[in-house]
Amino acid sequence: MNLTLAEVARCLGTLADEGFEETVVTEVKTDSRTVEPGDLFFCIAGENFDGHEFAAQAAASGACAIVASRMIEQVDAPIIMVRDTQAALGRLAACWRDTCGAKLVAVTGTAGKTTVKEMLYGVVSRKFATARNYRNFNNQIGLPVSMLKASADQELWIMELGISRLGDMEELAPVASPDLAIITNAGPGHLEGLGDEAGVAQAKTTLLRYLRQGGSAVIGKDYPLLWNAALELVDVPVGFSGRDDADTDFFAVFLGAASDGRGRFRLRTPDGDGELTAPFLGAHYAENLACVAAAAHCLGLSRDDVVEGVNAMTADPQRFCCKIGRGITVIDDTYNANPLSMAKSVRTAREMAGEKPLVLVLGDMRELGKEAMDRHEELGRVLREVAPAMVFYKGDHFLDVERGFGGFMRRAGEPEEFLQTWRELCISEGVVLVKGSRSLKMEQYSNALCRELNAETQGGGL
């Protein structure tokens, strides 16, 4: 960001004090521990900490000014008073974007939004100077901070928006005000805050109300609730699909694994139809690939640009990342989990295993509210469908999953306990999928197993 304090004050609707015109802001910070000389510190009140209590520390570290919503004493730095610091942070980000004149792509959805953001960045950054938010810094703090980190010479900004409760999108979407809105899908995720799947679809499509004039929307056509909700707001959304029988110009299907561990896909766009290989595996990545192709087309890029971009990408270590050792493929998909992503990953793992044994190491799916019991029982029925050789499970919903599965499951225990039981299985070849909500730290199991097998990364993941 390259604004003076006077310009910041005008963005926030406050008066500029003496000296503000000469003071240039280096960066915006919300964590006092990271403040460096010249930074602008926003006092954000969170669940566990209130930034106002650390304003003096930020000033002592060299903050050029403090943005606060209440009076603060004994702070050796100018104070800019606002009614709501979080809302002010969003206003400043939107103002900076307008100052830069950047085109913004907003990405949201129940599953795959971070993957789509990273894939799209890998494609378009070969043609445009492009900014993106880091990993999933996508909430009311992460989004504006990411936008404020973008530079004026980056003509395209790809920003992920994550919501977990009603009202979240109404706070995020005006900050992003996208030229291109991408909604990957809508399924049973964050039901505790969003109600049911129809509520998820309505909440996600709220983004479309904030499209800029002449803006476009790319929507997953395999989700009727989402597609129909989008049609109420956008006349001609661009649809994409992971099914080859879909009525859309953009679809991709997974054709299996190549000999080098990369995925084989068929991708059709208005520019052509054919096979490609990519550093990820599975039918659920076909949907992401089709989404990226549709978005790239809206941005003026070709199918060849998409193929070249995805081929140059590297694997994310916790997003369906495949490692092989001693005949065993370990799939680390531990970044997070919800019913939609869990079912997709489990079925893809079964497809990869073929006739070989499939072992599942799974954990609870969090934030499902009153539907948690039913959704975990539903997961159990998915497990029954794929007939795993063994299921290890961690979390409070073991019995719910077991009830749906109707077969024998083991509690995962600590990683060393899991390894001991794994050794007793005496499996010499096959596939192991490790997945669960982020808070369960399921990567401890995949890391332990990979060390046991001396497994090395293959061509999967994103």
Short mmCIF file of C-alpha atoms in Angstrom, two decimals:
data_model
loop_
_atom_site.label_atom_id
_atom_site.label_comp_id
_atom_site.label_asym_id
_atom_site.label_seq_id
_atom_site.Cartn_x
_atom_site.Cartn_y
_atom_site.Cartn_z
CA MET A 1 0.00 0.00 0.00
CA ASN A 2 1.22 3.50 -0.78
CA LEU A 3 -1.11 6.01 0.89
CA THR A 4 -0.41 8.95 3.15
CA LEU A 5 -2.13 9.22 6.51
CA ALA A 6 -4.16 12.09 5.06
CA GLU A 7 -5.45 9.81 2.29
CA VAL A 8 -6.21 7.11 4.88
CA ALA A 9 -8.19 9.62 6.93
CA ARG A 10 -10.19 10.67 3.87
CA CYS A 11 -10.93 7.02 3.02
CA LEU A 12 -12.21 6.52 6.55
CA GLY A 13 -14.28 9.72 6.55
CA THR A 14 -12.26 11.49 9.24
CA LEU A 15 -10.26 14.70 9.37
CA ALA A 16 -6.54 14.69 8.66
CA ASP A 17 -4.36 16.04 11.45
CA GLU A 18 -1.29 18.17 10.96
CA GLY A 19 1.55 16.19 9.45
CA PHE A 20 -0.72 13.51 7.91
CA GLU A 21 0.02 14.73 4.35
CA GLU A 22 3.73 14.01 4.79
CA THR A 23 3.38 10.63 6.53
CA VAL A 24 3.36 7.63 4.17
CA VAL A 25 1.98 4.36 5.51
CA THR A 26 4.31 1.39 5.01
CA GLU A 27 1.84 -1.41 5.74
CA VAL A 28 -1.37 -2.11 7.66
CA LYS A 29 -1.15 -4.41 10.68
CA THR A 30 -3.71 -5.87 13.10
CA ASP A 31 -1.20 -7.78 15.25
CA SER A 32 0.89 -5.50 17.45
CA ARG A 33 3.67 -8.10 17.59
CA THR A 34 4.38 -7.64 13.88
CA VAL A 35 4.32 -3.83 13.79
CA GLU A 36 7.36 -2.13 12.30
CA PRO A 37 8.21 1.56 11.88
CA GLY A 38 5.79 3.27 9.49
CA ASP A 39 2.97 0.71 9.86
CA LEU A 40 -0.65 1.69 10.50
CA PHE A 41 -2.13 -0.31 13.38
CA PHE A 42 -5.83 -1.19 13.50
CA CYS A 43 -7.22 -2.01 16.95
CA ILE A 44 -9.46 -5.00 16.20
CA ALA A 45 -11.55 -6.47 19.02
CA GLY A 46 -11.67 -10.27 18.68
CA GLU A 47 -13.02 -13.15 20.75
CA ASN A 48 -9.87 -13.50 22.83
CA PHE A 49 -8.02 -10.18 22.48
CA ASP A 50 -8.83 -6.52 22.00
CA GLY A 51 -6.32 -4.64 19.89
CA HIS A 52 -6.96 -1.46 21.86
CA GLU A 53 -5.07 -3.03 24.74
CA PHE A 54 -1.96 -3.35 22.56
CA ALA A 55 -2.04 0.10 20.96
CA ALA A 56 0.78 1.38 23.18
CA GLN A 57 2.93 -1.60 22.19
CA ALA A 58 2.25 -0.90 18.50
CA ALA A 59 3.16 2.76 18.97
CA ALA A 60 6.36 1.82 20.77
CA SER A 61 7.27 -0.40 17.80
CA GLY A 62 7.03 2.59 15.47
CA ALA A 63 3.42 2.62 14.25
CA CYS A 64 2.82 5.86 12.33
CA ALA A 65 -0.77 5.98 13.64
CA ILE A 66 -3.41 3.96 15.47
CA VAL A 67 -6.96 3.37 14.21
CA ALA A 68 -9.25 2.95 17.22
CA SER A 69 -12.93 2.96 18.13
CA ARG A 70 -12.51 4.15 21.72
CA MET A 71 -10.27 6.51 23.59
CA ILE A 72 -6.78 5.26 24.40
CA GLU A 73 -4.44 6.85 26.89
CA GLN A 74 -0.64 7.02 26.97
CA VAL A 75 -0.10 6.20 23.32
CA ASP A 76 2.74 8.01 21.58
CA ALA A 77 1.25 8.04 18.09
CA PRO A 78 -1.58 9.84 16.25
CA ILE A 79 -4.98 8.22 16.76
CA ILE A 80 -7.62 8.05 14.02
CA MET A 81 -11.03 7.52 15.60
CA VAL A 82 -13.70 5.47 13.81
CA ARG A 83 -16.98 3.91 14.88
CA ASP A 84 -16.00 0.32 14.00
CA THR A 85 -12.37 -0.61 13.34
CA GLN A 86 -13.18 -3.81 11.48
CA ALA A 87 -15.56 -2.03 9.12
CA ALA A 88 -12.99 0.75 8.73
CA LEU A 89 -10.37 -1.79 7.71
CA GLY A 90 -12.69 -2.99 4.96
CA ARG A 91 -13.40 0.56 3.80
CA LEU A 92 -9.71 1.32 3.56
CA ALA A 93 -9.10 -1.84 1.51
CA ALA A 94 -11.91 -0.95 -0.89
CA CYS A 95 -10.55 2.59 -1.18
CA TRP A 96 -7.05 1.28 -1.95
CA ARG A 97 -8.42 -1.01 -4.64
CA ASP A 98 -10.22 1.93 -6.28
CA THR A 99 -7.04 4.00 -6.08
CA CYS A 100 -5.11 1.24 -7.87
CA GLY A 101 -7.84 0.60 -10.44
CA ALA A 102 -7.27 -3.14 -10.17
CA LYS A 103 -9.68 -5.74 -11.52
CA LEU A 104 -10.79 -8.04 -8.69
CA VAL A 105 -11.82 -11.69 -8.89
CA ALA A 106 -13.68 -12.95 -5.82
CA VAL A 107 -13.73 -16.70 -5.15
CA THR A 108 -16.10 -18.40 -2.70
CA GLY A 109 -17.82 -21.77 -2.27
CA THR A 110 -18.22 -24.61 0.20
CA ALA A 111 -15.27 -26.64 -1.06
CA GLY A 112 -12.34 -26.01 -3.38
CA LYS A 113 -12.24 -22.22 -3.17
CA THR A 114 -8.61 -22.04 -2.02
CA THR A 115 -7.60 -24.60 -4.64
CA VAL A 116 -9.42 -22.68 -7.37
CA LYS A 117 -7.82 -19.42 -6.21
CA GLU A 118 -4.34 -20.96 -6.34
CA MET A 119 -4.95 -22.67 -9.68
CA LEU A 120 -6.35 -19.50 -11.23
CA TYR A 121 -3.39 -17.52 -9.88
CA GLY A 122 -1.02 -20.05 -11.44
CA VAL A 123 -2.75 -19.55 -14.80
CA VAL A 124 -3.32 -15.79 -14.94
CA SER A 125 -0.08 -14.70 -13.24
CA ARG A 126 1.77 -15.88 -16.36
CA LYS A 127 -0.05 -13.13 -18.30
CA PHE A 128 -0.86 -10.44 -15.72
CA ALA A 129 0.78 -8.93 -12.64
CA THR A 130 -1.45 -10.63 -10.06
CA ALA A 131 -2.10 -10.45 -6.31
CA ARG A 132 -3.85 -13.03 -4.14
CA ASN A 133 -4.59 -13.59 -0.48
CA TYR A 134 -2.29 -15.98 1.35
CA ARG A 135 -3.76 -19.47 1.80
CA ASN A 136 -7.19 -18.95 3.39
CA PHE A 137 -6.82 -15.42 4.79
CA ASN A 138 -10.37 -14.85 3.65
CA ASN A 139 -12.45 -13.44 6.52
CA GLN A 140 -13.35 -9.90 7.59
CA ILE A 141 -9.74 -9.31 8.64
CA GLY A 142 -7.83 -11.50 6.18
CA LEU A 143 -9.58 -10.19 3.05
CA PRO A 144 -8.93 -6.45 3.57
CA VAL A 145 -5.41 -7.04 4.87
CA SER A 146 -4.68 -9.11 1.75
CA MET A 147 -6.08 -6.37 -0.48
CA LEU A 148 -3.98 -3.77 1.30
CA LYS A 149 -0.86 -5.88 0.69
CA ALA A 150 -1.49 -5.78 -3.06
CA SER A 151 0.52 -3.22 -4.99
CA ALA A 152 -0.65 -0.61 -7.46
CA ASP A 153 1.21 -2.31 -10.32
CA GLN A 154 -0.71 -5.59 -9.85
CA GLU A 155 -3.55 -5.25 -12.32
CA LEU A 156 -5.49 -8.32 -11.23
CA TRP A 157 -6.36 -9.28 -7.65
CA ILE A 158 -7.70 -12.77 -6.88
CA MET A 159 -9.31 -12.78 -3.46
CA GLU A 160 -10.91 -15.69 -1.61
CA LEU A 161 -13.98 -15.00 0.56
CA GLY A 162 -14.86 -17.43 3.35
CA ILE A 163 -18.09 -17.31 5.31
CA SER A 164 -19.36 -19.33 8.26
CA ARG A 165 -22.47 -17.50 9.46
CA LEU A 166 -25.35 -15.44 8.11
CA GLY A 167 -24.29 -11.87 7.49
CA ASP A 168 -20.65 -12.69 6.72
CA MET A 169 -21.03 -12.22 2.97
CA GLU A 170 -22.85 -8.92 3.49
CA GLU A 171 -19.70 -7.72 5.25
CA LEU A 172 -17.15 -9.20 2.82
CA ALA A 173 -18.77 -8.65 -0.57
CA PRO A 174 -18.88 -4.82 -0.46
CA VAL A 175 -15.16 -4.81 0.37
CA ALA A 176 -14.36 -7.03 -2.62
CA SER A 177 -16.94 -5.53 -5.02
CA PRO A 178 -15.75 -7.98 -7.70
CA ASP A 179 -15.50 -7.62 -11.44
CA LEU A 180 -15.67 -11.42 -11.64
CA ALA A 181 -17.39 -13.54 -8.99
CA ILE A 182 -16.65 -17.27 -8.79
CA ILE A 183 -18.79 -19.63 -6.70
CA THR A 184 -17.28 -23.11 -6.85
CA ASN A 185 -20.17 -25.03 -5.27
CA ALA A 186 -22.62 -25.02 -2.37
CA GLY A 187 -23.00 -27.93 -0.01
CA PRO A 188 -23.35 -28.84 3.67
CA GLY A 189 -20.57 -26.76 5.18
CA HIS A 190 -20.75 -24.38 8.17
CA LEU A 191 -24.35 -25.44 8.74
CA GLU A 192 -24.11 -24.30 12.34
CA GLY A 193 -24.03 -20.73 11.11
CA LEU A 194 -25.77 -20.96 7.72
CA GLY A 195 -28.70 -23.30 8.45
CA ASP A 196 -29.21 -25.80 5.63
CA GLU A 197 -27.90 -26.29 2.08
CA ALA A 198 -30.43 -23.82 0.68
CA GLY A 199 -29.19 -21.31 3.24
CA VAL A 200 -25.60 -21.96 2.12
CA ALA A 201 -26.55 -21.35 -1.52
CA GLN A 202 -28.37 -18.12 -0.67
CA ALA A 203 -25.48 -16.88 1.49
CA LYS A 204 -22.88 -17.63 -1.19
CA THR A 205 -24.85 -15.98 -4.00
CA THR A 206 -25.19 -12.80 -1.94
CA LEU A 207 -21.78 -12.05 -3.45
CA LEU A 208 -23.47 -11.54 -6.82
CA ARG A 209 -25.42 -8.55 -5.49
CA TYR A 210 -22.12 -6.69 -5.24
CA LEU A 211 -20.80 -7.34 -8.74
CA ARG A 212 -19.50 -4.20 -10.39
CA GLN A 213 -21.31 -2.88 -13.44
CA GLY A 214 -20.49 -5.11 -16.38
CA GLY A 215 -19.19 -7.83 -14.06
CA SER A 216 -19.46 -11.57 -14.71
CA ALA A 217 -20.26 -14.63 -12.60
CA VAL A 218 -18.83 -18.14 -12.87
CA ILE A 219 -21.05 -20.67 -11.09
CA GLY A 220 -20.89 -24.43 -10.48
CA LYS A 221 -23.71 -25.91 -12.53
CA ASP A 222 -23.67 -29.29 -10.78
CA TYR A 223 -25.41 -27.77 -7.73
CA PRO A 224 -29.07 -26.97 -8.52
CA LEU A 225 -29.68 -24.94 -5.36
CA LEU A 226 -26.67 -22.76 -6.14
CA TRP A 227 -27.38 -22.42 -9.85
CA ASN A 228 -31.02 -21.47 -9.31
CA ALA A 229 -30.12 -18.96 -6.60
CA ALA A 230 -27.56 -17.41 -8.97
CA LEU A 231 -30.13 -17.14 -11.78
CA GLU A 232 -32.25 -14.93 -9.53
CA LEU A 233 -29.44 -12.37 -9.43
CA VAL A 234 -27.50 -12.73 -12.69
CA ASP A 235 -29.07 -13.04 -16.13
CA VAL A 236 -26.37 -15.10 -17.83
CA PRO A 237 -23.91 -16.73 -15.41
CA VAL A 238 -21.10 -18.80 -16.91
CA GLY A 239 -21.60 -22.40 -15.85
CA PHE A 240 -18.98 -25.11 -15.41
CA SER A 241 -19.23 -28.79 -14.54
CA GLY A 242 -17.32 -31.86 -13.51
CA ARG A 243 -19.65 -34.04 -15.59
CA ASP A 244 -19.31 -34.62 -19.31
CA ASP A 245 -23.10 -34.74 -19.80
CA ALA A 246 -23.61 -31.20 -18.47
CA ASP A 247 -25.07 -28.51 -20.70
CA THR A 248 -22.16 -26.09 -20.47
CA ASP A 249 -19.18 -24.93 -22.50
CA PHE A 250 -16.75 -25.68 -19.66
CA PHE A 251 -16.33 -29.14 -18.22
CA ALA A 252 -13.54 -31.44 -17.12
CA VAL A 253 -13.44 -35.11 -16.15
CA PHE A 254 -10.79 -37.15 -14.38
CA LEU A 255 -9.32 -39.96 -16.51
CA GLY A 256 -7.05 -41.58 -13.93
CA ALA A 257 -3.44 -41.38 -12.79
CA ALA A 258 -0.52 -41.16 -15.19
CA SER A 259 2.58 -43.31 -14.66
CA ASP A 260 4.41 -40.41 -12.99
CA GLY A 261 1.68 -39.92 -10.37
CA ARG A 262 0.13 -36.90 -12.07
CA GLY A 263 -3.55 -36.75 -12.94
CA ARG A 264 -4.98 -37.21 -16.41
CA PHE A 265 -7.96 -35.02 -17.28
CA ARG A 266 -10.15 -34.19 -20.23
CA LEU A 267 -10.91 -30.47 -20.46
CA ARG A 268 -13.39 -28.92 -22.87
CA THR A 269 -13.76 -25.20 -23.45
CA PRO A 270 -14.91 -23.17 -26.48
CA ASP A 271 -11.23 -23.20 -27.52
CA GLY A 272 -10.89 -26.96 -27.70
CA ASP A 273 -11.40 -30.39 -26.19
CA GLY A 274 -8.66 -32.80 -25.21
CA GLU A 275 -6.53 -34.51 -22.58
CA LEU A 276 -3.94 -32.97 -20.28
CA THR A 277 -1.92 -33.98 -17.24
CA ALA A 278 -1.79 -31.91 -14.06
CA PRO A 279 -0.16 -32.06 -10.61
CA PHE A 280 -3.35 -33.19 -8.89
CA LEU A 281 -5.57 -36.24 -8.88
CA GLY A 282 -9.25 -37.02 -8.55
CA ALA A 283 -12.72 -36.31 -9.88
CA HIS A 284 -13.16 -33.41 -7.46
CA TYR A 285 -10.21 -31.66 -9.10
CA ALA A 286 -11.95 -31.95 -12.46
CA GLU A 287 -14.61 -29.60 -11.14
CA ASN A 288 -11.92 -27.15 -9.99
CA LEU A 289 -10.17 -27.36 -13.36
CA ALA A 290 -13.40 -26.62 -15.23
CA CYS A 291 -14.03 -23.67 -12.92
CA VAL A 292 -10.57 -22.22 -13.57
CA ALA A 293 -10.99 -22.67 -17.31
CA ALA A 294 -14.29 -20.78 -17.23
CA ALA A 295 -12.82 -17.97 -15.13
CA ALA A 296 -9.71 -17.73 -17.32
CA HIS A 297 -11.93 -17.48 -20.40
CA CYS A 298 -13.81 -14.57 -18.80
CA LEU A 299 -10.44 -12.88 -18.27
CA GLY A 300 -9.47 -13.29 -21.93
CA LEU A 301 -7.21 -16.33 -21.59
CA SER A 302 -7.32 -19.48 -23.71
CA ARG A 303 -7.50 -23.20 -22.98
CA ASP A 304 -3.79 -23.43 -23.84
CA ASP A 305 -3.08 -20.79 -21.18
CA VAL A 306 -4.93 -22.93 -18.64
CA VAL A 307 -3.05 -26.10 -19.59
CA GLU A 308 0.33 -24.37 -19.41
CA GLY A 309 -0.51 -22.72 -16.10
CA VAL A 310 -1.67 -25.82 -14.25
CA ASN A 311 1.23 -27.87 -15.57
CA ALA A 312 3.68 -25.45 -13.99
CA MET A 313 2.13 -25.67 -10.52
CA THR A 314 3.45 -27.50 -7.46
CA ALA A 315 1.60 -29.55 -4.85
CA ASP A 316 0.17 -28.15 -1.62
CA PRO A 317 1.32 -30.51 1.17
CA GLN A 318 -2.13 -30.73 2.80
CA ARG A 319 -4.51 -30.70 -0.17
CA PHE A 320 -4.83 -34.22 -1.56
CA CYS A 321 -1.05 -34.45 -1.69
CA CYS A 322 0.06 -37.96 -2.66
CA LYS A 323 3.19 -39.56 -1.24
CA ILE A 324 4.31 -43.10 -2.10
CA GLY A 325 6.47 -45.42 -0.05
CA ARG A 326 6.81 -49.23 0.06
CA GLY A 327 3.87 -49.71 -2.30
CA ILE A 328 1.52 -47.50 -0.24
CA THR A 329 0.08 -44.21 -1.51
CA VAL A 330 -0.60 -41.84 1.40
CA ILE A 331 -3.02 -39.03 0.53
CA ASP A 332 -2.64 -36.05 2.87
CA ASP A 333 -5.90 -34.10 2.56
CA THR A 334 -5.78 -32.73 6.08
CA TYR A 335 -6.22 -29.02 5.40
CA ASN A 336 -9.91 -29.17 6.34
CA ALA A 337 -13.11 -31.14 5.86
CA ASN A 338 -16.84 -30.73 5.36
CA PRO A 339 -19.43 -33.25 4.11
CA LEU A 340 -19.00 -32.23 0.48
CA SER A 341 -15.20 -32.35 0.39
CA MET A 342 -15.06 -35.48 2.55
CA ALA A 343 -17.33 -37.47 0.23
CA LYS A 344 -15.41 -36.31 -2.85
CA SER A 345 -12.05 -37.26 -1.32
CA VAL A 346 -13.19 -40.66 -0.06
CA ARG A 347 -14.64 -41.62 -3.44
CA THR A 348 -11.55 -40.41 -5.28
CA ALA A 349 -9.31 -42.41 -2.94
CA ARG A 350 -11.39 -45.51 -3.69
CA GLU A 351 -11.04 -44.89 -7.42
CA MET A 352 -7.27 -44.53 -7.06
CA ALA A 353 -7.02 -47.72 -5.00
CA GLY A 354 -8.93 -49.79 -7.54
CA GLU A 355 -8.82 -53.41 -6.36
CA LYS A 356 -6.10 -52.67 -3.81
CA PRO A 357 -6.90 -52.10 -0.12
CA LEU A 358 -8.16 -48.65 0.90
CA VAL A 359 -7.50 -47.47 4.45
CA LEU A 360 -9.24 -44.35 5.75
CA VAL A 361 -7.90 -42.25 8.62
CA LEU A 362 -10.64 -39.71 9.23
CA GLY A 363 -11.67 -37.10 11.77
CA ASP A 364 -14.79 -35.16 12.67
CA MET A 365 -16.24 -32.50 10.38
CA ARG A 366 -16.77 -29.45 12.57
CA GLU A 367 -19.26 -26.54 12.52
CA LEU A 368 -22.25 -28.59 11.34
CA GLY A 369 -24.59 -27.51 14.13
CA LYS A 370 -27.80 -29.48 14.59
CA GLU A 371 -27.07 -31.54 11.46
CA ALA A 372 -23.75 -32.85 12.79
CA MET A 373 -25.09 -36.26 13.84
CA ASP A 374 -26.96 -36.85 10.56
CA ARG A 375 -24.08 -35.65 8.41
CA HIS A 376 -21.60 -37.95 10.13
CA GLU A 377 -23.99 -40.88 9.77
CA GLU A 378 -24.25 -39.93 6.10
CA LEU A 379 -20.45 -40.06 5.92
CA GLY A 380 -20.65 -43.57 7.31
CA ARG A 381 -22.86 -44.57 4.40
CA VAL A 382 -20.28 -43.17 1.97
CA LEU A 383 -17.67 -45.33 3.69
CA ARG A 384 -19.89 -48.38 3.29
CA GLU A 385 -20.13 -47.58 -0.43
CA VAL A 386 -16.32 -47.61 -0.91
CA ALA A 387 -15.71 -50.74 1.21
CA PRO A 388 -12.44 -49.78 2.96
CA ALA A 389 -10.11 -52.41 4.39
CA MET A 390 -9.99 -50.43 7.64
CA VAL A 391 -11.32 -47.16 9.05
CA PHE A 392 -9.44 -45.28 11.75
CA TYR A 393 -11.44 -42.44 13.26
CA LYS A 394 -10.74 -39.50 15.55
CA GLY A 395 -13.44 -37.34 17.13
CA ASP A 396 -16.73 -37.14 18.98
CA HIS A 397 -18.82 -38.55 16.12
CA PHE A 398 -17.23 -41.99 15.99
CA LEU A 399 -20.52 -43.72 16.86
CA ASP A 400 -22.51 -41.70 14.33
CA VAL A 401 -20.12 -42.65 11.52
CA GLU A 402 -20.06 -46.26 12.71
CA ARG A 403 -23.85 -46.39 12.67
CA GLY A 404 -23.95 -45.29 9.03
CA PHE A 405 -21.03 -47.52 8.07
CA GLY A 406 -22.36 -50.65 9.69
CA GLY A 407 -18.88 -52.18 9.84
CA PHE A 408 -15.86 -52.37 12.14
CA MET A 409 -13.94 -49.16 12.83
CA ARG A 410 -11.01 -48.38 15.11
CA ARG A 411 -10.45 -45.25 17.14
CA ALA A 412 -7.31 -43.61 15.82
CA GLY A 413 -5.77 -42.90 19.22
CA GLU A 414 -2.46 -41.07 19.31
CA PRO A 415 -0.26 -41.22 16.19
CA GLU A 416 2.05 -43.83 17.73
CA GLU A 417 -0.95 -46.02 18.67
CA PHE A 418 -2.22 -45.66 15.10
CA LEU A 419 1.15 -46.74 13.71
CA GLN A 420 1.22 -49.82 15.92
CA THR A 421 -2.19 -50.91 14.65
CA TRP A 422 -1.17 -50.08 11.08
CA ARG A 423 1.80 -52.43 11.37
CA GLU A 424 -0.51 -55.21 12.53
CA LEU A 425 -2.58 -54.84 9.34
CA CYS A 426 0.41 -56.02 7.25
CA ILE A 427 -0.77 -54.16 4.14
CA SER A 428 1.91 -54.25 1.43
CA GLU A 429 0.14 -52.14 -1.19
CA GLY A 430 -2.85 -49.84 -1.38
CA VAL A 431 -4.04 -46.31 -0.61
CA VAL A 432 -4.42 -44.46 2.70
CA LEU A 433 -6.51 -41.27 2.87
CA VAL A 434 -6.05 -38.96 5.87
CA LYS A 435 -8.66 -36.20 6.26
CA GLY A 436 -10.57 -34.27 8.92
CA SER A 437 -11.35 -30.78 10.15
CA ARG A 438 -8.34 -28.55 10.67
CA SER A 439 -8.68 -28.35 14.45
CA LEU A 440 -8.08 -32.11 14.78
CA LYS A 441 -4.54 -31.83 13.35
CA MET A 442 -4.94 -34.95 11.24
CA GLU A 443 -1.62 -34.19 9.54
CA GLN A 444 0.03 -35.79 12.57
CA TYR A 445 -1.21 -39.16 11.30
CA SER A 446 -0.19 -38.65 7.68
CA ASN A 447 3.23 -37.36 8.74
CA ALA A 448 3.75 -40.32 11.05
CA LEU A 449 2.75 -42.83 8.37
CA CYS A 450 4.92 -41.16 5.74
CA ARG A 451 7.91 -41.38 8.06
CA GLU A 452 7.13 -45.03 8.69
CA LEU A 453 6.96 -45.76 4.96
CA ASN A 454 9.69 -43.32 3.92
CA ALA A 455 7.11 -41.95 1.50
CA GLU A 456 7.97 -39.23 -1.00
CA THR A 457 5.74 -36.67 -2.72
CA GLN A 458 4.31 -37.62 -6.09
CA GLY A 459 2.38 -35.58 -8.64
CA GLY A 460 -0.83 -34.99 -6.67
CA GLY A 461 -2.26 -32.20 -4.64
CA LEU A 462 -3.03 -28.52 -4.76
#
